[in-house]
Amino acid sequence: MVTEVVLCDRDASGDMAVQSWTQSLQSSRKTALIHDGKRKIHFLFTDGNEMAEEYDLKTDELIVRKWRNKSTLGAQGQWEVEVGEPPASPVASSDDVIKENNSNPLFMRTDTKSSFQWRIRNLPYPKDVFSVVVEPSEKCIIIKTSNKKYYKKFSVPDMERSELPFDCSALSFTHANNTLIVSYKKPKEILTLEQELLKELKKLKGTGDGNVDCKTQ
């Protein structure tokens, strides 16, 4: 577990970014759907970009978050998953290729209420092989192995949107059943924002038409 603490300089810009993102969420057009034990919310922002989230009705935990951004020409792009199971890859025609694909590392983000969390499956190495660190200057997390079998550098979009500094003491990881689990404790600003947002989302009247994909009016 990482114990060194590294904090970036904090100024008013971080607070302003949190406020700006909060205002974007509040001003977005929202549609709610209660279906299959999930609260599904579609956000349409003033710039035409879209965000879709799914929450577990019993635990209120975020299950899925995905984005669809408009191109410079105004065309809608493909949905990109930020939180949750990534889209399934095309099925290979050869059994050998299928087996090979199934053994490749699978990276996905699965948050808890208190932490950002990532799971990387199919990493059959002992825990002491892994190094997981925060790189404050690049505003990212880096995973690598001493046997040079795996390397991954990734950002935390929530931290970027709110322009919050990284704290290395918030980072930890475990390894079990060939799966590496990396956790980063959410800053208090993120926790407060998520709690307030969820309160508002619960006030939305859910529809039952099975479709939360809004269109720009």
mmCIF file of N, CA and C in Angstrom, residues 110-182:
data_model
loop_
_atom_site.group_PDB
_atom_site.id
_atom_site.type_symbol
_atom_site.label_atom_id
_atom_site.label_comp_id
_atom_site.label_asym_id
_atom_site.label_seq_id
_atom_site.Cartn_x
_atom_site.Cartn_y
_atom_site.Cartn_z
ATOM 1 N N THR A 110 -15.192 0.049 -11.347
ATOM 2 C CA THR A 110 -16.376 -0.325 -10.572
ATOM 3 C C THR A 110 -16.312 0.398 -9.240
ATOM 4 N N ASP A 111 -16.924 1.566 -9.152
ATOM 5 C CA ASP A 111 -16.819 2.394 -7.951
ATOM 6 C C ASP A 111 -17.624 1.848 -6.779
ATOM 7 N N THR A 112 -17.231 2.270 -5.586
ATOM 8 C CA THR A 112 -18.041 2.102 -4.388
ATOM 9 C C THR A 112 -18.487 3.500 -3.961
ATOM 10 N N LYS A 113 -19.278 3.594 -2.909
ATOM 11 C CA LYS A 113 -19.745 4.911 -2.461
ATOM 12 C C LYS A 113 -18.597 5.780 -1.967
ATOM 13 N N SER A 114 -17.568 5.146 -1.406
ATOM 14 C CA SER A 114 -16.484 5.913 -0.793
ATOM 15 C C SER A 114 -15.217 5.994 -1.634
ATOM 16 N N SER A 115 -15.118 5.162 -2.666
ATOM 17 C CA SER A 115 -13.871 5.108 -3.441
ATOM 18 C C SER A 115 -14.115 4.960 -4.936
ATOM 19 N N PHE A 116 -13.200 5.542 -5.723
ATOM 20 C CA PHE A 116 -13.083 5.159 -7.118
ATOM 21 C C PHE A 116 -12.377 3.805 -7.118
ATOM 22 N N GLN A 117 -12.814 2.898 -7.965
ATOM 23 C CA GLN A 117 -12.206 1.566 -7.917
ATOM 24 C C GLN A 117 -12.095 0.984 -9.324
ATOM 25 N N TRP A 118 -10.957 0.341 -9.566
ATOM 26 C CA TRP A 118 -10.704 -0.294 -10.855
ATOM 27 C C TRP A 118 -10.334 -1.747 -10.628
ATOM 28 N N ARG A 119 -10.826 -2.622 -11.495
ATOM 29 C CA ARG A 119 -10.507 -4.044 -11.437
ATOM 30 C C ARG A 119 -9.859 -4.462 -12.747
ATOM 31 N N ILE A 120 -8.718 -5.122 -12.637
ATOM 32 C CA ILE A 120 -8.042 -5.645 -13.816
ATOM 33 C C ILE A 120 -7.976 -7.158 -13.654
ATOM 34 N N ARG A 121 -8.758 -7.863 -14.460
ATOM 35 C CA ARG A 121 -8.813 -9.316 -14.387
ATOM 36 C C ARG A 121 -7.703 -9.945 -15.230
ATOM 37 N N ASN A 122 -7.489 -11.222 -14.993
ATOM 38 C CA ASN A 122 -6.504 -12.012 -15.753
ATOM 39 C C ASN A 122 -5.074 -11.527 -15.557
ATOM 40 N N LEU A 123 -4.734 -11.246 -14.301
ATOM 41 C CA LEU A 123 -3.351 -10.894 -13.956
ATOM 42 C C LEU A 123 -2.843 -11.925 -12.932
ATOM 43 N N PRO A 124 -2.354 -13.065 -13.428
ATOM 44 C CA PRO A 124 -1.981 -14.183 -12.549
ATOM 45 C C PRO A 124 -0.572 -14.057 -11.958
ATOM 46 N N TYR A 125 -0.317 -12.926 -11.292
ATOM 47 C CA TYR A 125 0.998 -12.704 -10.694
ATOM 48 C C TYR A 125 0.841 -12.427 -9.204
ATOM 49 N N PRO A 126 1.869 -12.700 -8.404
ATOM 50 C CA PRO A 126 1.786 -12.393 -6.975
ATOM 51 C C PRO A 126 1.702 -10.889 -6.731
ATOM 52 N N LYS A 127 1.149 -10.500 -5.583
ATOM 53 C CA LYS A 127 0.920 -9.088 -5.296
ATOM 54 C C LYS A 127 2.206 -8.276 -5.293
ATOM 55 N N ASP A 128 3.313 -8.881 -4.828
ATOM 56 C CA ASP A 128 4.551 -8.107 -4.712
ATOM 57 C C ASP A 128 5.171 -7.753 -6.063
ATOM 58 N N VAL A 129 4.601 -8.284 -7.150
ATOM 59 C CA VAL A 129 5.074 -7.947 -8.498
ATOM 60 C C VAL A 129 4.537 -6.574 -8.932
ATOM 61 N N PHE A 130 3.423 -6.147 -8.317
ATOM 62 C CA PHE A 130 2.734 -4.943 -8.772
ATOM 63 C C PHE A 130 3.235 -3.681 -8.077
ATOM 64 N N SER A 131 3.265 -2.619 -8.857
ATOM 65 C CA SER A 131 3.518 -1.270 -8.354
ATOM 66 C C SER A 131 2.365 -0.396 -8.813
ATOM 67 N N VAL A 132 1.700 0.263 -7.854
ATOM 68 C CA VAL A 132 0.582 1.147 -8.179
ATOM 69 C C VAL A 132 0.854 2.492 -7.518
ATOM 70 N N VAL A 133 0.993 3.517 -8.332
ATOM 71 C CA VAL A 133 1.371 4.835 -7.800
ATOM 72 C C VAL A 133 0.544 5.933 -8.451
ATOM 73 N N VAL A 134 0.455 7.049 -7.719
ATOM 74 C CA VAL A 134 -0.130 8.266 -8.261
ATOM 75 C C VAL A 134 0.999 9.107 -8.835
ATOM 76 N N GLU A 135 0.760 9.663 -10.012
ATOM 77 C CA GLU A 135 1.715 10.584 -10.634
ATOM 78 C C GLU A 135 1.069 11.969 -10.663
ATOM 79 N N PRO A 136 1.286 12.786 -9.614
ATOM 80 C CA PRO A 136 0.589 14.082 -9.523
ATOM 81 C C PRO A 136 0.865 15.006 -10.697
ATOM 82 N N SER A 137 2.087 15.009 -11.204
ATOM 83 C CA SER A 137 2.425 15.927 -12.294
ATOM 84 C C SER A 137 1.642 15.620 -13.565
ATOM 85 N N GLU A 138 1.308 14.343 -13.764
ATOM 86 C CA GLU A 138 0.533 13.936 -14.938
ATOM 87 C C GLU A 138 -0.944 13.718 -14.608
ATOM 88 N N LYS A 139 -1.285 13.876 -13.332
ATOM 89 C CA LYS A 139 -2.664 13.714 -12.872
ATOM 90 C C LYS A 139 -3.238 12.367 -13.304
ATOM 91 N N CYS A 140 -2.497 11.315 -12.972
ATOM 92 C CA CYS A 140 -2.929 9.984 -13.370
ATOM 93 C C CYS A 140 -2.433 8.947 -12.369
ATOM 94 N N ILE A 141 -2.900 7.711 -12.557
ATOM 95 C CA ILE A 141 -2.462 6.563 -11.766
ATOM 96 C C ILE A 141 -1.734 5.613 -12.704
ATOM 97 N N ILE A 142 -0.640 5.051 -12.237
ATOM 98 C CA ILE A 142 0.163 4.147 -13.062
ATOM 99 C C ILE A 142 0.268 2.783 -12.382
ATOM 100 N N ILE A 143 -0.039 1.740 -13.147
ATOM 101 C CA ILE A 143 0.128 0.357 -12.694
ATOM 102 C C ILE A 143 1.214 -0.282 -13.544
ATOM 103 N N LYS A 144 2.163 -0.939 -12.907
ATOM 104 C CA LYS A 144 3.168 -1.681 -13.663
ATOM 105 C C LYS A 144 3.644 -2.870 -12.840
ATOM 106 N N THR A 145 4.255 -3.821 -13.519
ATOM 107 C CA THR A 145 4.751 -5.021 -12.859
ATOM 108 C C THR A 145 6.261 -5.108 -13.021
ATOM 109 N N SER A 146 6.917 -5.674 -12.018
ATOM 110 C CA SER A 146 8.377 -5.823 -12.062
ATOM 111 C C SER A 146 8.815 -6.821 -13.131
ATOM 112 N N ASN A 147 7.893 -7.719 -13.517
ATOM 113 C CA ASN A 147 8.233 -8.673 -14.585
ATOM 114 C C ASN A 147 7.912 -8.121 -15.978
ATOM 115 N N LYS A 148 7.465 -6.843 -16.013
ATOM 116 C CA LYS A 148 7.202 -6.135 -17.266
ATOM 117 C C LYS A 148 6.133 -6.823 -18.132
ATOM 118 N N LYS A 149 5.190 -7.476 -17.458
ATOM 119 C CA LYS A 149 4.096 -8.146 -18.178
ATOM 120 C C LYS A 149 2.858 -7.256 -18.320
ATOM 121 N N TYR A 150 2.796 -6.195 -17.514
ATOM 122 C CA TYR A 150 1.608 -5.340 -17.581
ATOM 123 C C TYR A 150 1.982 -3.914 -17.230
ATOM 124 N N TYR A 151 1.388 -2.954 -17.986
ATOM 125 C CA TYR A 151 1.578 -1.532 -17.722
ATOM 126 C C TYR A 151 0.291 -0.809 -18.100
ATOM 127 N N LYS A 152 -0.149 0.074 -17.215
ATOM 128 C CA LYS A 152 -1.372 0.828 -17.490
ATOM 129 C C LYS A 152 -1.280 2.195 -16.840
ATOM 130 N N LYS A 153 -1.549 3.233 -17.622
ATOM 131 C CA LYS A 153 -1.626 4.595 -17.101
ATOM 132 C C LYS A 153 -3.012 5.136 -17.408
ATOM 133 N N PHE A 154 -3.696 5.635 -16.399
ATOM 134 C CA PHE A 154 -5.058 6.097 -16.631
ATOM 135 C C PHE A 154 -5.375 7.298 -15.738
ATOM 136 N N SER A 155 -6.278 8.116 -16.229
ATOM 137 C CA SER A 155 -6.708 9.301 -15.500
ATOM 138 C C SER A 155 -7.972 8.990 -14.692
ATOM 139 N N VAL A 156 -8.377 9.954 -13.874
ATOM 140 C CA VAL A 156 -9.626 9.847 -13.107
ATOM 141 C C VAL A 156 -10.487 11.035 -13.534
ATOM 142 N N PRO A 157 -11.408 10.826 -14.475
ATOM 143 C CA PRO A 157 -12.175 11.939 -15.032
ATOM 144 C C PRO A 157 -12.866 12.798 -13.980
ATOM 145 N N ASP A 158 -13.336 12.186 -12.895
ATOM 146 C CA ASP A 158 -14.010 12.943 -11.840
ATOM 147 C C ASP A 158 -13.072 13.982 -11.234
ATOM 148 N N MET A 159 -11.821 13.590 -11.029
ATOM 149 C CA MET A 159 -10.827 14.504 -10.472
ATOM 150 C C MET A 159 -10.502 15.606 -11.473
ATOM 151 N N GLU A 160 -10.446 15.247 -12.754
ATOM 152 C CA GLU A 160 -10.150 16.233 -13.793
ATOM 153 C C GLU A 160 -11.274 17.261 -13.914
ATOM 154 N N ARG A 161 -12.528 16.788 -13.882
ATOM 155 C CA ARG A 161 -13.659 17.711 -14.031
ATOM 156 C C ARG A 161 -13.697 18.731 -12.903
ATOM 157 N N SER A 162 -13.301 18.298 -11.717
ATOM 158 C CA SER A 162 -13.323 19.191 -10.556
ATOM 159 C C SER A 162 -11.961 19.816 -10.259
ATOM 160 N N GLU A 163 -10.963 19.483 -11.086
ATOM 161 C CA GLU A 163 -9.603 20.016 -10.948
ATOM 162 C C GLU A 163 -9.079 19.869 -9.521
ATOM 163 N N LEU A 164 -9.228 18.671 -8.986
ATOM 164 C CA LEU A 164 -8.788 18.389 -7.623
ATOM 165 C C LEU A 164 -7.399 17.762 -7.629
ATOM 166 N N PRO A 165 -6.573 18.044 -6.625
ATOM 167 C CA PRO A 165 -5.228 17.460 -6.545
ATOM 168 C C PRO A 165 -5.274 16.014 -6.088
ATOM 169 N N PHE A 166 -4.273 15.252 -6.467
ATOM 170 C CA PHE A 166 -4.169 13.860 -6.043
ATOM 171 C C PHE A 166 -3.460 13.760 -4.697
ATOM 172 N N ASP A 167 -3.877 12.788 -3.915
ATOM 173 C CA ASP A 167 -3.277 12.494 -2.619
ATOM 174 C C ASP A 167 -2.836 11.032 -2.646
ATOM 175 N N CYS A 168 -1.531 10.801 -2.611
ATOM 176 C CA CYS A 168 -1.041 9.421 -2.731
ATOM 177 C C CYS A 168 -1.494 8.528 -1.587
ATOM 178 N N SER A 169 -1.785 9.115 -0.430
ATOM 179 C CA SER A 169 -2.215 8.294 0.707
ATOM 180 C C SER A 169 -3.627 7.753 0.513
ATOM 181 N N ALA A 170 -4.358 8.272 -0.474
ATOM 182 C CA ALA A 170 -5.715 7.789 -0.746
ATOM 183 C C ALA A 170 -5.710 6.541 -1.606
ATOM 184 N N LEU A 171 -4.538 6.157 -2.102
ATOM 185 C CA LEU A 171 -4.428 5.041 -3.041
ATOM 186 C C LEU A 171 -4.059 3.742 -2.328
ATOM 187 N N SER A 172 -4.702 2.653 -2.727
ATOM 188 C CA SER A 172 -4.372 1.329 -2.185
ATOM 189 C C SER A 172 -4.708 0.275 -3.231
ATOM 190 N N PHE A 173 -4.201 -0.935 -3.041
ATOM 191 C CA PHE A 173 -4.559 -2.011 -3.970
ATOM 192 C C PHE A 173 -4.448 -3.363 -3.287
ATOM 193 N N THR A 174 -5.220 -4.300 -3.804
ATOM 194 C CA THR A 174 -5.183 -5.686 -3.336
ATOM 195 C C THR A 174 -5.154 -6.584 -4.567
ATOM 196 N N HIS A 175 -4.838 -7.853 -4.346
ATOM 197 C CA HIS A 175 -4.802 -8.806 -5.455
ATOM 198 C C HIS A 175 -5.307 -10.148 -4.966
ATOM 199 N N ALA A 176 -6.277 -10.696 -5.686
ATOM 200 C CA ALA A 176 -6.834 -12.007 -5.333
ATOM 201 C C ALA A 176 -7.532 -12.588 -6.550
ATOM 202 N N ASN A 177 -7.469 -13.911 -6.683
ATOM 203 C CA ASN A 177 -8.148 -14.616 -7.783
ATOM 204 C C ASN A 177 -7.781 -14.033 -9.152
ATOM 205 N N ASN A 178 -6.498 -13.761 -9.329
ATOM 206 C CA ASN A 178 -5.969 -13.234 -10.602
ATOM 207 C C ASN A 178 -6.530 -11.869 -10.968
ATOM 208 N N THR A 179 -7.053 -11.145 -9.974
ATOM 209 C CA THR A 179 -7.627 -9.822 -10.210
ATOM 210 C C THR A 179 -6.956 -8.786 -9.318
ATOM 211 N N LEU A 180 -6.478 -7.712 -9.942
ATOM 212 C CA LEU A 180 -5.912 -6.591 -9.203
ATOM 213 C C LEU A 180 -7.016 -5.571 -8.978
ATOM 214 N N ILE A 181 -7.192 -5.149 -7.724
ATOM 215 C CA ILE A 181 -8.215 -4.169 -7.373
ATOM 216 C C ILE A 181 -7.529 -2.924 -6.839
ATOM 217 N N VAL A 182 -7.683 -1.826 -7.550
ATOM 218 C CA VAL A 182 -7.071 -0.553 -7.174
ATOM 219 C C VAL A 182 -8.162 0.382 -6.666
#
